[in-house]
PDB file of C-alpha atoms and ligand atoms in Angstrom:
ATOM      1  CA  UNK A   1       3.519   2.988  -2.716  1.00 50.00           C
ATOM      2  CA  UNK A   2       1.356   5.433  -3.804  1.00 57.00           C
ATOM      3  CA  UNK A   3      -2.506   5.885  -2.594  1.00 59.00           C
ATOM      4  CA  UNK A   4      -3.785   4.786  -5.757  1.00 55.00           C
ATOM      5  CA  UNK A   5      -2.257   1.259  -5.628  1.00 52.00           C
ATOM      6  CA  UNK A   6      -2.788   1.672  -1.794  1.00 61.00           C
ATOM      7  CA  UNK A   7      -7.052   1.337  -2.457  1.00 71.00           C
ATOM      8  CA  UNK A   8      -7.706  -1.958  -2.494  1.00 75.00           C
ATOM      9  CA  UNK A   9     -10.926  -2.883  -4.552  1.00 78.00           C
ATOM     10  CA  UNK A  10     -14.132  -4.155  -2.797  1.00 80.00           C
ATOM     11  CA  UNK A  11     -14.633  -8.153  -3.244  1.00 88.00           C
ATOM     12  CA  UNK A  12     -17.566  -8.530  -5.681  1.00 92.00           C
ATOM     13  CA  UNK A  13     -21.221  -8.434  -4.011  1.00 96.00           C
ATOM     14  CA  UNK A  14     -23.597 -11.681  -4.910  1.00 97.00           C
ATOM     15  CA  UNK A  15     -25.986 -11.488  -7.495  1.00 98.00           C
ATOM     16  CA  UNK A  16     -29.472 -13.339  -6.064  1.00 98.00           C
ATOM     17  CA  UNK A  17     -32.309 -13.713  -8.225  1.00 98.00           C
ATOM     18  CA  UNK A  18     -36.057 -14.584  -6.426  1.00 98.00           C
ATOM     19  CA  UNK A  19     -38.498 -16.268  -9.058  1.00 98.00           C
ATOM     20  CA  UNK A  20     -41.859 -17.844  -9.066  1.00 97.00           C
ATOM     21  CA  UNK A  21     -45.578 -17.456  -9.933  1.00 93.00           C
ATOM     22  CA  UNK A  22     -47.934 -15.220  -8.064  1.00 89.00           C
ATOM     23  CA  UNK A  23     -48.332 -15.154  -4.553  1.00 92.00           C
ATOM     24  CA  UNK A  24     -45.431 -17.193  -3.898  1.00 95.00           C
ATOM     25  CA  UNK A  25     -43.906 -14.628  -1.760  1.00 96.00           C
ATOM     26  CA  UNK A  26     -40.907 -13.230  -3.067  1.00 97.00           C
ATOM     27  CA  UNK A  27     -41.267  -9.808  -1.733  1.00 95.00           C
ATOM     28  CA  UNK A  28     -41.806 -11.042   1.737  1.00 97.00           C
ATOM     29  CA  UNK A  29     -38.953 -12.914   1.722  1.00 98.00           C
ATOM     30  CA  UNK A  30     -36.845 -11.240  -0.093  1.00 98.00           C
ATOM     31  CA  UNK A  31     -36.948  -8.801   2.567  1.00 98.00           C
ATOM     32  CA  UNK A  32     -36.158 -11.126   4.939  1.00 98.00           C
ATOM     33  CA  UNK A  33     -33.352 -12.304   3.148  1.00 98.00           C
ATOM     34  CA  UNK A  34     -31.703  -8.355   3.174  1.00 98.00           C
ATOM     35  CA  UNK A  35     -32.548  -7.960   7.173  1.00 98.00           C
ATOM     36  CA  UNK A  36     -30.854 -11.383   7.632  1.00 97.00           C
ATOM     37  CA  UNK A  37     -27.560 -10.637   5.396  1.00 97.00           C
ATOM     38  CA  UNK A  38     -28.150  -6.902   6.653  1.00 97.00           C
ATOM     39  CA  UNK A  39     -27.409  -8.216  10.043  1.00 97.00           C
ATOM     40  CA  UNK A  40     -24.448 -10.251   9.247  1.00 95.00           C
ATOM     41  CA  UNK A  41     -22.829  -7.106   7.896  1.00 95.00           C
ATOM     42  CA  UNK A  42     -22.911  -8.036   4.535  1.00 96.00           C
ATOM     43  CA  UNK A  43     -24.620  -4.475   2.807  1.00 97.00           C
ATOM     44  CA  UNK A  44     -27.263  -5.223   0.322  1.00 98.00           C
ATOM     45  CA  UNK A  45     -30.020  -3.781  -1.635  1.00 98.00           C
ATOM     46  CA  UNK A  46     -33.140  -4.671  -2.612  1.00 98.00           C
ATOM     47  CA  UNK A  47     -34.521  -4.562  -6.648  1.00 98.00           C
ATOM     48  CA  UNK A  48     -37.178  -5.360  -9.071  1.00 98.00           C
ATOM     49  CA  UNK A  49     -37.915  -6.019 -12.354  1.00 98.00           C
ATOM     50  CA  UNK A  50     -38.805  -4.990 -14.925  1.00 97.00           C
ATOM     51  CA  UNK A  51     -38.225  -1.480 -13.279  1.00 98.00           C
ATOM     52  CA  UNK A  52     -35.535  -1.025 -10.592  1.00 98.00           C
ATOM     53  CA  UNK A  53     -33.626   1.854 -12.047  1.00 98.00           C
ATOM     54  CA  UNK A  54     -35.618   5.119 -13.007  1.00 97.00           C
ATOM     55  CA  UNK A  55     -35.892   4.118 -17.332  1.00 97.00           C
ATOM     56  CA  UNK A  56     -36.597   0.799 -16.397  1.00 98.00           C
ATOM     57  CA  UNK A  57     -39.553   2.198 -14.518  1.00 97.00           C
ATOM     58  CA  UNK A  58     -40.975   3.638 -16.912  1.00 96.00           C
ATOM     59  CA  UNK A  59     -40.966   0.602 -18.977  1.00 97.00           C
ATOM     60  CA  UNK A  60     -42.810  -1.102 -16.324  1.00 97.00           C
ATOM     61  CA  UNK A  61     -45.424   1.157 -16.564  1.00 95.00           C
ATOM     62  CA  UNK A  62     -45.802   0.689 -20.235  1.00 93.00           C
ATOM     63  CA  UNK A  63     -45.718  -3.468 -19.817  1.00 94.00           C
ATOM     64  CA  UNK A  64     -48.100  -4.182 -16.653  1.00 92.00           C
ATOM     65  CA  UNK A  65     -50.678  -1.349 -17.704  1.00 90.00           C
ATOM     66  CA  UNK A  66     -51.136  -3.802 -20.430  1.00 87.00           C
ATOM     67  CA  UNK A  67     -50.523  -0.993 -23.307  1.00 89.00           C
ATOM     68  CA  UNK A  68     -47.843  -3.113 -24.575  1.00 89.00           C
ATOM     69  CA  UNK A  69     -50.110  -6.589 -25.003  1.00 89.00           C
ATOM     70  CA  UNK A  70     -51.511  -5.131 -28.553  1.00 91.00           C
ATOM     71  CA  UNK A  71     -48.174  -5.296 -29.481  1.00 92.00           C
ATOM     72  CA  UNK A  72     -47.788  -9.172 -29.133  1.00 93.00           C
ATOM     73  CA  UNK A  73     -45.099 -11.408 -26.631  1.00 93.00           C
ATOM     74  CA  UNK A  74     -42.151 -10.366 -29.122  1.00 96.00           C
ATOM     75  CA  UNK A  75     -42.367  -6.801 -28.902  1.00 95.00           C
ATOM     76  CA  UNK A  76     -43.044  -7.151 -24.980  1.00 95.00           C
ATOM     77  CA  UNK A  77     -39.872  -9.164 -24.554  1.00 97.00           C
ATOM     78  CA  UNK A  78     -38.124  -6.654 -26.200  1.00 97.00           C
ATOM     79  CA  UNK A  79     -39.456  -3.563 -23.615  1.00 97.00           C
ATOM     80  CA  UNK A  80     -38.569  -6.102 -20.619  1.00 98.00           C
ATOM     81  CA  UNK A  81     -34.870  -6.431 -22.563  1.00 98.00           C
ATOM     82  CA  UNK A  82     -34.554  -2.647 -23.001  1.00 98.00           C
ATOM     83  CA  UNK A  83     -35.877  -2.878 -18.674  1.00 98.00           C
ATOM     84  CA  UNK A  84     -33.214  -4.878 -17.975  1.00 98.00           C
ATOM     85  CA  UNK A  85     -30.937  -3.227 -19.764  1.00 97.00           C
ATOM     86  CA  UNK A  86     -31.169   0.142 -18.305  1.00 98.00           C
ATOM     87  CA  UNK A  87     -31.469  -1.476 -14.480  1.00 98.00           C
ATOM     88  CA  UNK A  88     -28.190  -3.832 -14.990  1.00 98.00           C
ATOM     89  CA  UNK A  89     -26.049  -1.121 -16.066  1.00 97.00           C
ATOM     90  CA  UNK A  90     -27.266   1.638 -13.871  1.00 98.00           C
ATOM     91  CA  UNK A  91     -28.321  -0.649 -10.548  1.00 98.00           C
ATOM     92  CA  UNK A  92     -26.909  -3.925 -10.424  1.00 98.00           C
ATOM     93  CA  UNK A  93     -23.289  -3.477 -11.948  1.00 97.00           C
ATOM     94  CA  UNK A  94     -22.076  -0.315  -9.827  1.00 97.00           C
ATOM     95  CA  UNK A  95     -24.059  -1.964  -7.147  1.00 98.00           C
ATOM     96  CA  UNK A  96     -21.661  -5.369  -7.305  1.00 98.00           C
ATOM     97  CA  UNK A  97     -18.874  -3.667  -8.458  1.00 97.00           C
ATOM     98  CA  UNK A  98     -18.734  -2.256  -5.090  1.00 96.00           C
ATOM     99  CA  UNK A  99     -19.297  -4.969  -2.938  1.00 96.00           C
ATOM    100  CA  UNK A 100     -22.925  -4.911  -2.337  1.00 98.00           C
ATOM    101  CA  UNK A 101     -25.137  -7.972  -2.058  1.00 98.00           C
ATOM    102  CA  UNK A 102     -27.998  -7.431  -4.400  1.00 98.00           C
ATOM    103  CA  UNK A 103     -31.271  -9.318  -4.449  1.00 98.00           C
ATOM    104  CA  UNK A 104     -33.563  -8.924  -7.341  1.00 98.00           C
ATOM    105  CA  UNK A 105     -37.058  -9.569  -7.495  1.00 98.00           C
ATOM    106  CA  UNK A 106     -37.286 -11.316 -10.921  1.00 98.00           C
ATOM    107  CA  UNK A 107     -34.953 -11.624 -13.661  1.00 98.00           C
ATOM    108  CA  UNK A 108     -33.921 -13.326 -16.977  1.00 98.00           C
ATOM    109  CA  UNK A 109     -35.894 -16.468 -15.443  1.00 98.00           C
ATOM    110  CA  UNK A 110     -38.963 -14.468 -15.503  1.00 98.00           C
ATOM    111  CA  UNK A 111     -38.355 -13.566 -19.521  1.00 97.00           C
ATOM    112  CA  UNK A 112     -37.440 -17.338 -20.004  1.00 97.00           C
ATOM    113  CA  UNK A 113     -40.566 -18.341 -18.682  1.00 97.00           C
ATOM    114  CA  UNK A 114     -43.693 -15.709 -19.216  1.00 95.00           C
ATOM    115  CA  UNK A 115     -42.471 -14.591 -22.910  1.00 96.00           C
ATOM    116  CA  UNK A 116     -40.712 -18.011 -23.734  1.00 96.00           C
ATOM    117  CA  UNK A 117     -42.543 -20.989 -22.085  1.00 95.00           C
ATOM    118  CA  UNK A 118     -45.566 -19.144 -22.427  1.00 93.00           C
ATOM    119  CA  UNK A 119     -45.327 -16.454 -24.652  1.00 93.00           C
ATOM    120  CA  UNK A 120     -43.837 -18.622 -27.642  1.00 95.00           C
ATOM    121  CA  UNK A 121     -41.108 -16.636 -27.989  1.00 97.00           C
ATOM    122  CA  UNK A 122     -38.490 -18.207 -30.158  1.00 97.00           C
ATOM    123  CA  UNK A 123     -35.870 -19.258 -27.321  1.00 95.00           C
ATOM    124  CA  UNK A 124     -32.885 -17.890 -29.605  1.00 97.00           C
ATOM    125  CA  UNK A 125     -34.497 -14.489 -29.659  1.00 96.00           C
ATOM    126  CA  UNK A 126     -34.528 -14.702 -25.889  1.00 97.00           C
ATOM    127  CA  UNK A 127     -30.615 -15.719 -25.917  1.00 96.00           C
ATOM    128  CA  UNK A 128     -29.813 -13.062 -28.221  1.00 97.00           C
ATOM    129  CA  UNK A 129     -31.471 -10.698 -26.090  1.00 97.00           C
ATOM    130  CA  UNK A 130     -29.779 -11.883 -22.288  1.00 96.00           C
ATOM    131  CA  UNK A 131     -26.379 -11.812 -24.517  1.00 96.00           C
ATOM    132  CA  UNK A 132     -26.902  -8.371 -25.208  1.00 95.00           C
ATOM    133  CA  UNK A 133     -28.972  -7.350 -21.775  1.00 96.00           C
ATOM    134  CA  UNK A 134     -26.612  -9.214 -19.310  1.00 95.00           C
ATOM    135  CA  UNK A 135     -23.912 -10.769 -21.154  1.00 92.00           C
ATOM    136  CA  UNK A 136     -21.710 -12.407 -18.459  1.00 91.00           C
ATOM    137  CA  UNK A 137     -23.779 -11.484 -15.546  1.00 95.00           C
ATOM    138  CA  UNK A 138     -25.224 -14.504 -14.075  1.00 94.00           C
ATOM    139  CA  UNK A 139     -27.499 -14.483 -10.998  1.00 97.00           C
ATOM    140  CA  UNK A 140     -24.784 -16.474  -8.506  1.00 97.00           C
ATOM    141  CA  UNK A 141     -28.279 -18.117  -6.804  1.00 98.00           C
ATOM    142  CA  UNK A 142     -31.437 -17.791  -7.860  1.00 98.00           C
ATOM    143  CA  UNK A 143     -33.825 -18.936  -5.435  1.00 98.00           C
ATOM    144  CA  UNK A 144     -37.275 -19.982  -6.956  1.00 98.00           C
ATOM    145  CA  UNK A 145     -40.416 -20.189  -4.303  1.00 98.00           C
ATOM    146  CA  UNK A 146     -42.435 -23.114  -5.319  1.00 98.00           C
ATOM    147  CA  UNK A 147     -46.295 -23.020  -4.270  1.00 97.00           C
ATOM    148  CA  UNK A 148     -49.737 -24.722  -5.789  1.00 96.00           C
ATOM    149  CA  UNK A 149     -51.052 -22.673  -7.775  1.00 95.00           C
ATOM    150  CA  UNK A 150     -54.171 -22.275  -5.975  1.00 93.00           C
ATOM    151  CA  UNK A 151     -52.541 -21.149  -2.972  1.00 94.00           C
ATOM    152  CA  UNK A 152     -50.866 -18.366  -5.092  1.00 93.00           C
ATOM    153  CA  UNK A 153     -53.609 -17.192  -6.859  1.00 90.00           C
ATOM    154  CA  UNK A 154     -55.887 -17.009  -3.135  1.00 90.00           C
ATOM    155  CA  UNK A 155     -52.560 -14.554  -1.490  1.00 90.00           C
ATOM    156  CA  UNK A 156     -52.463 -12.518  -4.847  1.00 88.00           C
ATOM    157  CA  UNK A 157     -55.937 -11.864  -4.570  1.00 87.00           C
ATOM    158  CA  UNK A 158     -56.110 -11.233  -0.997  1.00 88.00           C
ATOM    159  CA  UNK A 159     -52.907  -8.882  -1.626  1.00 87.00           C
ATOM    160  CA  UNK A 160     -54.577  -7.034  -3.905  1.00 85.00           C
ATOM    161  CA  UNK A 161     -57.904  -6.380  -2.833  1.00 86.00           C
ATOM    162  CA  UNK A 162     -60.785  -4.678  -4.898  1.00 84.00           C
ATOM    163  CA  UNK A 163     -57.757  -3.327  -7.084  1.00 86.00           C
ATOM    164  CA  UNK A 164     -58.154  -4.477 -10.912  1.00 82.00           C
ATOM    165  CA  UNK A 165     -55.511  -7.827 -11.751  1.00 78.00           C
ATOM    166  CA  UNK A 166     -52.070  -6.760 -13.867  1.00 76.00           C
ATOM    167  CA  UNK A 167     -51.323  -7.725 -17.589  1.00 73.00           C
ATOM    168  CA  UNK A 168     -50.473 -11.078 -15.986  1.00 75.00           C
ATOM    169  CA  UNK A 169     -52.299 -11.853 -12.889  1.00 77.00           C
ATOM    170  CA  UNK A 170     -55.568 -11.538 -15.171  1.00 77.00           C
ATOM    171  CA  UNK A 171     -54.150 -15.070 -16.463  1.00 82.00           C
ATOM    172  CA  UNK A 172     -56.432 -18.287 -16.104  1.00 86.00           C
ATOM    173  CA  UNK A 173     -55.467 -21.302 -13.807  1.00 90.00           C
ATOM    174  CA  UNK A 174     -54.014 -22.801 -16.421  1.00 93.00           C
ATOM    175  CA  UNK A 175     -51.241 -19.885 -17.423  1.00 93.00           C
ATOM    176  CA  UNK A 176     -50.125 -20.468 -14.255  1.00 94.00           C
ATOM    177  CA  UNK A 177     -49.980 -24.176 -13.707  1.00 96.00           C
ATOM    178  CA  UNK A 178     -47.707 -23.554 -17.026  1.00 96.00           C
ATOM    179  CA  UNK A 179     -45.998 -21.312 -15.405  1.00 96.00           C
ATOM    180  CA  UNK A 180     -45.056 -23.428 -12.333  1.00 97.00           C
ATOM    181  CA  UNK A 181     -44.437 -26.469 -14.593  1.00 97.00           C
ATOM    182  CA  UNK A 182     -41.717 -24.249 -16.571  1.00 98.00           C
ATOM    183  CA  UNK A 183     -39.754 -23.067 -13.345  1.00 98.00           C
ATOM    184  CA  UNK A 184     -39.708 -26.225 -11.927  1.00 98.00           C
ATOM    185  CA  UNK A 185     -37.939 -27.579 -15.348  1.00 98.00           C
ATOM    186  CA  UNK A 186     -35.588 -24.468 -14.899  1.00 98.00           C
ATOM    187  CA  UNK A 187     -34.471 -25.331 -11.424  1.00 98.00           C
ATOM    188  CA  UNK A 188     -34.187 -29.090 -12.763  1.00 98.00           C
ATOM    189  CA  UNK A 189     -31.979 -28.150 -15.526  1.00 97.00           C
ATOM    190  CA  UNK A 190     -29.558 -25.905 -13.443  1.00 97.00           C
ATOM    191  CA  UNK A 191     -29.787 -26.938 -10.107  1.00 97.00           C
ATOM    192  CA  UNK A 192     -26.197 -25.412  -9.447  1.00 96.00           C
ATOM    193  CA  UNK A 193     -27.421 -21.637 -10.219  1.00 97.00           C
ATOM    194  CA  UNK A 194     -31.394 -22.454  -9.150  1.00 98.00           C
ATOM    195  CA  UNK A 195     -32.703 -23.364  -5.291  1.00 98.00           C
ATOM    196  CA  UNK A 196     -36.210 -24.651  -5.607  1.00 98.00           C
ATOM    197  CA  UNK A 197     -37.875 -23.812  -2.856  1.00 98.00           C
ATOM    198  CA  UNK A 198     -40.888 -24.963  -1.211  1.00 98.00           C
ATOM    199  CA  UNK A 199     -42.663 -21.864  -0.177  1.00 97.00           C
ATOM    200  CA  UNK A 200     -46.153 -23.296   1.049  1.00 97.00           C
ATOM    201  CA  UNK A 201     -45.493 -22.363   4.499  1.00 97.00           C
ATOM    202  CA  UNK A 202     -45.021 -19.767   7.330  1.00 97.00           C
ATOM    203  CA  UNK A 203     -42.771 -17.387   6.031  1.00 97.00           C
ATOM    204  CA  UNK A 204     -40.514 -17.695   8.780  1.00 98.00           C
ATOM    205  CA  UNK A 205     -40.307 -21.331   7.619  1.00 98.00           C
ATOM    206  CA  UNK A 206     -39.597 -20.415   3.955  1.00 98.00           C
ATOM    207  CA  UNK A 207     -37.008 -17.760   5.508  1.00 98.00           C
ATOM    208  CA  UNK A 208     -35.098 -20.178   6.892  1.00 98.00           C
ATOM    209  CA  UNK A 209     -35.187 -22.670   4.010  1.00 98.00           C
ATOM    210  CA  UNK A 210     -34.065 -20.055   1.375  1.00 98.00           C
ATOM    211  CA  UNK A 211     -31.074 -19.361   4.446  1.00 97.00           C
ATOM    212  CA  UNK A 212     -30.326 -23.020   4.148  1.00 97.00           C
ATOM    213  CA  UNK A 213     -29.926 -22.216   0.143  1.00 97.00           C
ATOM    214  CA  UNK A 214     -27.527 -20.163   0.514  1.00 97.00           C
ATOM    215  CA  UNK A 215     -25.786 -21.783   2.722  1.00 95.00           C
ATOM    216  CA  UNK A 216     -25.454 -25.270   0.420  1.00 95.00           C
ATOM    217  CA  UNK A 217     -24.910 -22.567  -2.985  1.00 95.00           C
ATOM    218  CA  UNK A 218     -22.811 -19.437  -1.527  1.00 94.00           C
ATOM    219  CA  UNK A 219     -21.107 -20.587   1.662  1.00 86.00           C
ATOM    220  CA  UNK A 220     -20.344 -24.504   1.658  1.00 75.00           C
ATOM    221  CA  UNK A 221     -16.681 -25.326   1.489  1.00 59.00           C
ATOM    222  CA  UNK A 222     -16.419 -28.141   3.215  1.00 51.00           C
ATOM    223  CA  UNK A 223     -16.169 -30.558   0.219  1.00 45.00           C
ATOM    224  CA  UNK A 224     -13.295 -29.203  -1.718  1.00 44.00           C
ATOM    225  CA  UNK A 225     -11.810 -29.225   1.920  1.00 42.00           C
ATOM    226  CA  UNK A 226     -12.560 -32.810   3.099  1.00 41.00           C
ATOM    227  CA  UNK A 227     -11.043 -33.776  -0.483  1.00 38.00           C
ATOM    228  CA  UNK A 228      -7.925 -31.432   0.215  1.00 39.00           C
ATOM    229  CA  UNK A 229      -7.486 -33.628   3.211  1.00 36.00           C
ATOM    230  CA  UNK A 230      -7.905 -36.879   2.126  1.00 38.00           C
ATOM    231  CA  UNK A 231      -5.630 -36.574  -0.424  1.00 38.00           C
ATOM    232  CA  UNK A 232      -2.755 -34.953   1.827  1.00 35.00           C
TER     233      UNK A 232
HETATM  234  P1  TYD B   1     -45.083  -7.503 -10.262  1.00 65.06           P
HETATM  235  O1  TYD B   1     -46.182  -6.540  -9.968  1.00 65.06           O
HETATM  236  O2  TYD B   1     -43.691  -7.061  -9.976  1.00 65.06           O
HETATM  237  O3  TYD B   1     -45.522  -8.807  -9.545  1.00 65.06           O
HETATM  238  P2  TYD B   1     -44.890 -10.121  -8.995  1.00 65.06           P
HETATM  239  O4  TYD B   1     -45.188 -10.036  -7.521  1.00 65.06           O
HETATM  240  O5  TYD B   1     -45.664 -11.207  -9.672  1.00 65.06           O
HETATM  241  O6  TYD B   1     -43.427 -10.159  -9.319  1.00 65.06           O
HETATM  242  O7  TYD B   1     -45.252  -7.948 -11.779  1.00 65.06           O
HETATM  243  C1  TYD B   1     -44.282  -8.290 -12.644  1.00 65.06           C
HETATM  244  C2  TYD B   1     -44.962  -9.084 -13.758  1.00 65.06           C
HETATM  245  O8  TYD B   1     -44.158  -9.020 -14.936  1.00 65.06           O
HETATM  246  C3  TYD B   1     -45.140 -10.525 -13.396  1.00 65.06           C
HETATM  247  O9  TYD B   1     -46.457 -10.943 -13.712  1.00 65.06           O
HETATM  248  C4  TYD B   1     -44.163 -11.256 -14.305  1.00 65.06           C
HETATM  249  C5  TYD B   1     -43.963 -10.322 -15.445  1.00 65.06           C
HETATM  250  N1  TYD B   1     -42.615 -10.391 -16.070  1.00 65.06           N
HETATM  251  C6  TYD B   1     -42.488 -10.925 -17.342  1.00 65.06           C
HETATM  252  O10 TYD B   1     -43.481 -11.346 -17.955  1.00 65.06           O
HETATM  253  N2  TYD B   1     -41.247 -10.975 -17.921  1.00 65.06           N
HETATM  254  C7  TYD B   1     -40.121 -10.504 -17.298  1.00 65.06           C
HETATM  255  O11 TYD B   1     -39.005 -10.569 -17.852  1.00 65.06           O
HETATM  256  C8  TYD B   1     -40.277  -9.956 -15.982  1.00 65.06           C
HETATM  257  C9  TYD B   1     -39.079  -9.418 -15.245  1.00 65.06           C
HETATM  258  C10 TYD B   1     -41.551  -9.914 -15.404  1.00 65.06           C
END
């Protein structure tokens, strides 16, 4: 046998989405999430969008300055797209492909939702565009924090301080009880990818909840077992 067919390749990371409105405390617990998996050996990173890999970064800029609103919720899907694009092929692919857990802070969910739900933007423009973005690469969980939206609003504002809101935190009340409305109806529809979460607590609480997601998503065997063995 020779070295090459000696290497054995790396089982495939997981692929875990966070989603929600603002303030519901993704980046909190997404970092949780890594120190938790971290600790149980299982090597993972930590992403965002839109950004994540150094084009996609730039595109952020562009889109959350607000340069890009002039140019109306199509053309701004189509910068997130060309985002994603860049951070799936040069982040989250190589990243997988070597058997690294990676947890991204927003993805097509986000699209669906702002630029689609809220946006208007036709829904088969926003197929076209994941078929072309991610093509088979579905998130294997995506965990979506759930909070009121007043809650959310009161920890965005506290987060950010005197600083001026982003293209989308600037929003009314209203933008965002839309928002909530249309992730909720996302985890309905596909509650085998999606874990709605309840995220109106401690975050140690939360922590342990979005554990007990992965647990029922990514590790539960035991009913194609307990079927094995009644049948035997
Ligand atoms: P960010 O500063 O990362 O904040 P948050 O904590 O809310 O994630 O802002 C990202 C913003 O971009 C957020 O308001 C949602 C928006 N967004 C879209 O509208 N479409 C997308 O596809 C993505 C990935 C994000």
């Amino acid at each position: 046998m020779n070295d090459a067919s000696k290497a054995r390749k790396p089982v495939r990371g997981r692929f875990i989405t966070f989603e929600g409105g603002e303030g519901s405390g993704k980046s909190t617990q997404i970092q949780m999430l890594a120190d938790r998996l971290n600790a149980a050996k299982l090597r993972t990173i930590t992403t965002r969008e839109p950004g994540g890999s150094a084009g996609a970064e730039i595109i952020r800029h562009l889109l959350l300055s607000g340069m890009a609103k002039a140019f109306g919720p199509e053309a701004e899907s189509l910068l997130f797209a060309a985002a994603r694009d860049d951070h799936v092929a040069q982040v989250i692919v190589p990243a997988l492909d070597q058997g690294t857990w990676v947890l991204c802070d927003r993805f097509t969910d986000s699209t669906r939702v702002y630029q689609g739900e809220l946006g208007k933007v036709d829904p088969k423009l926003i197929r076209a565009m994941e078929r072309v973005t991610i093509g088979e690469l579905k998130p294997d969980l995506t965990i979506i924090l759930d909070v009121p939206v007043a809650v959310g609003m009161e920890r965005a504002s506290k987060r950010r301080g005197t600083a001026t809101p982003d293209r989308f935190e600037g929003e009314g009340v209203s933008f965002h009880e839309k928002l909530r409305d249309a992730y909720r109806r996302i985890a309905e529809t596909d509650p085998k990818r999606c874990a709605l979460v309840d995220a109106n607590a401690d975050p140690k609480i939360v922590a342990d909840r979005v554990w007990a997601a992965l647990r029922d998503h990514l590790f539960s065997v035991a009913a194609p077992r307990e079927v094995e063995t009644t049948k035997a």
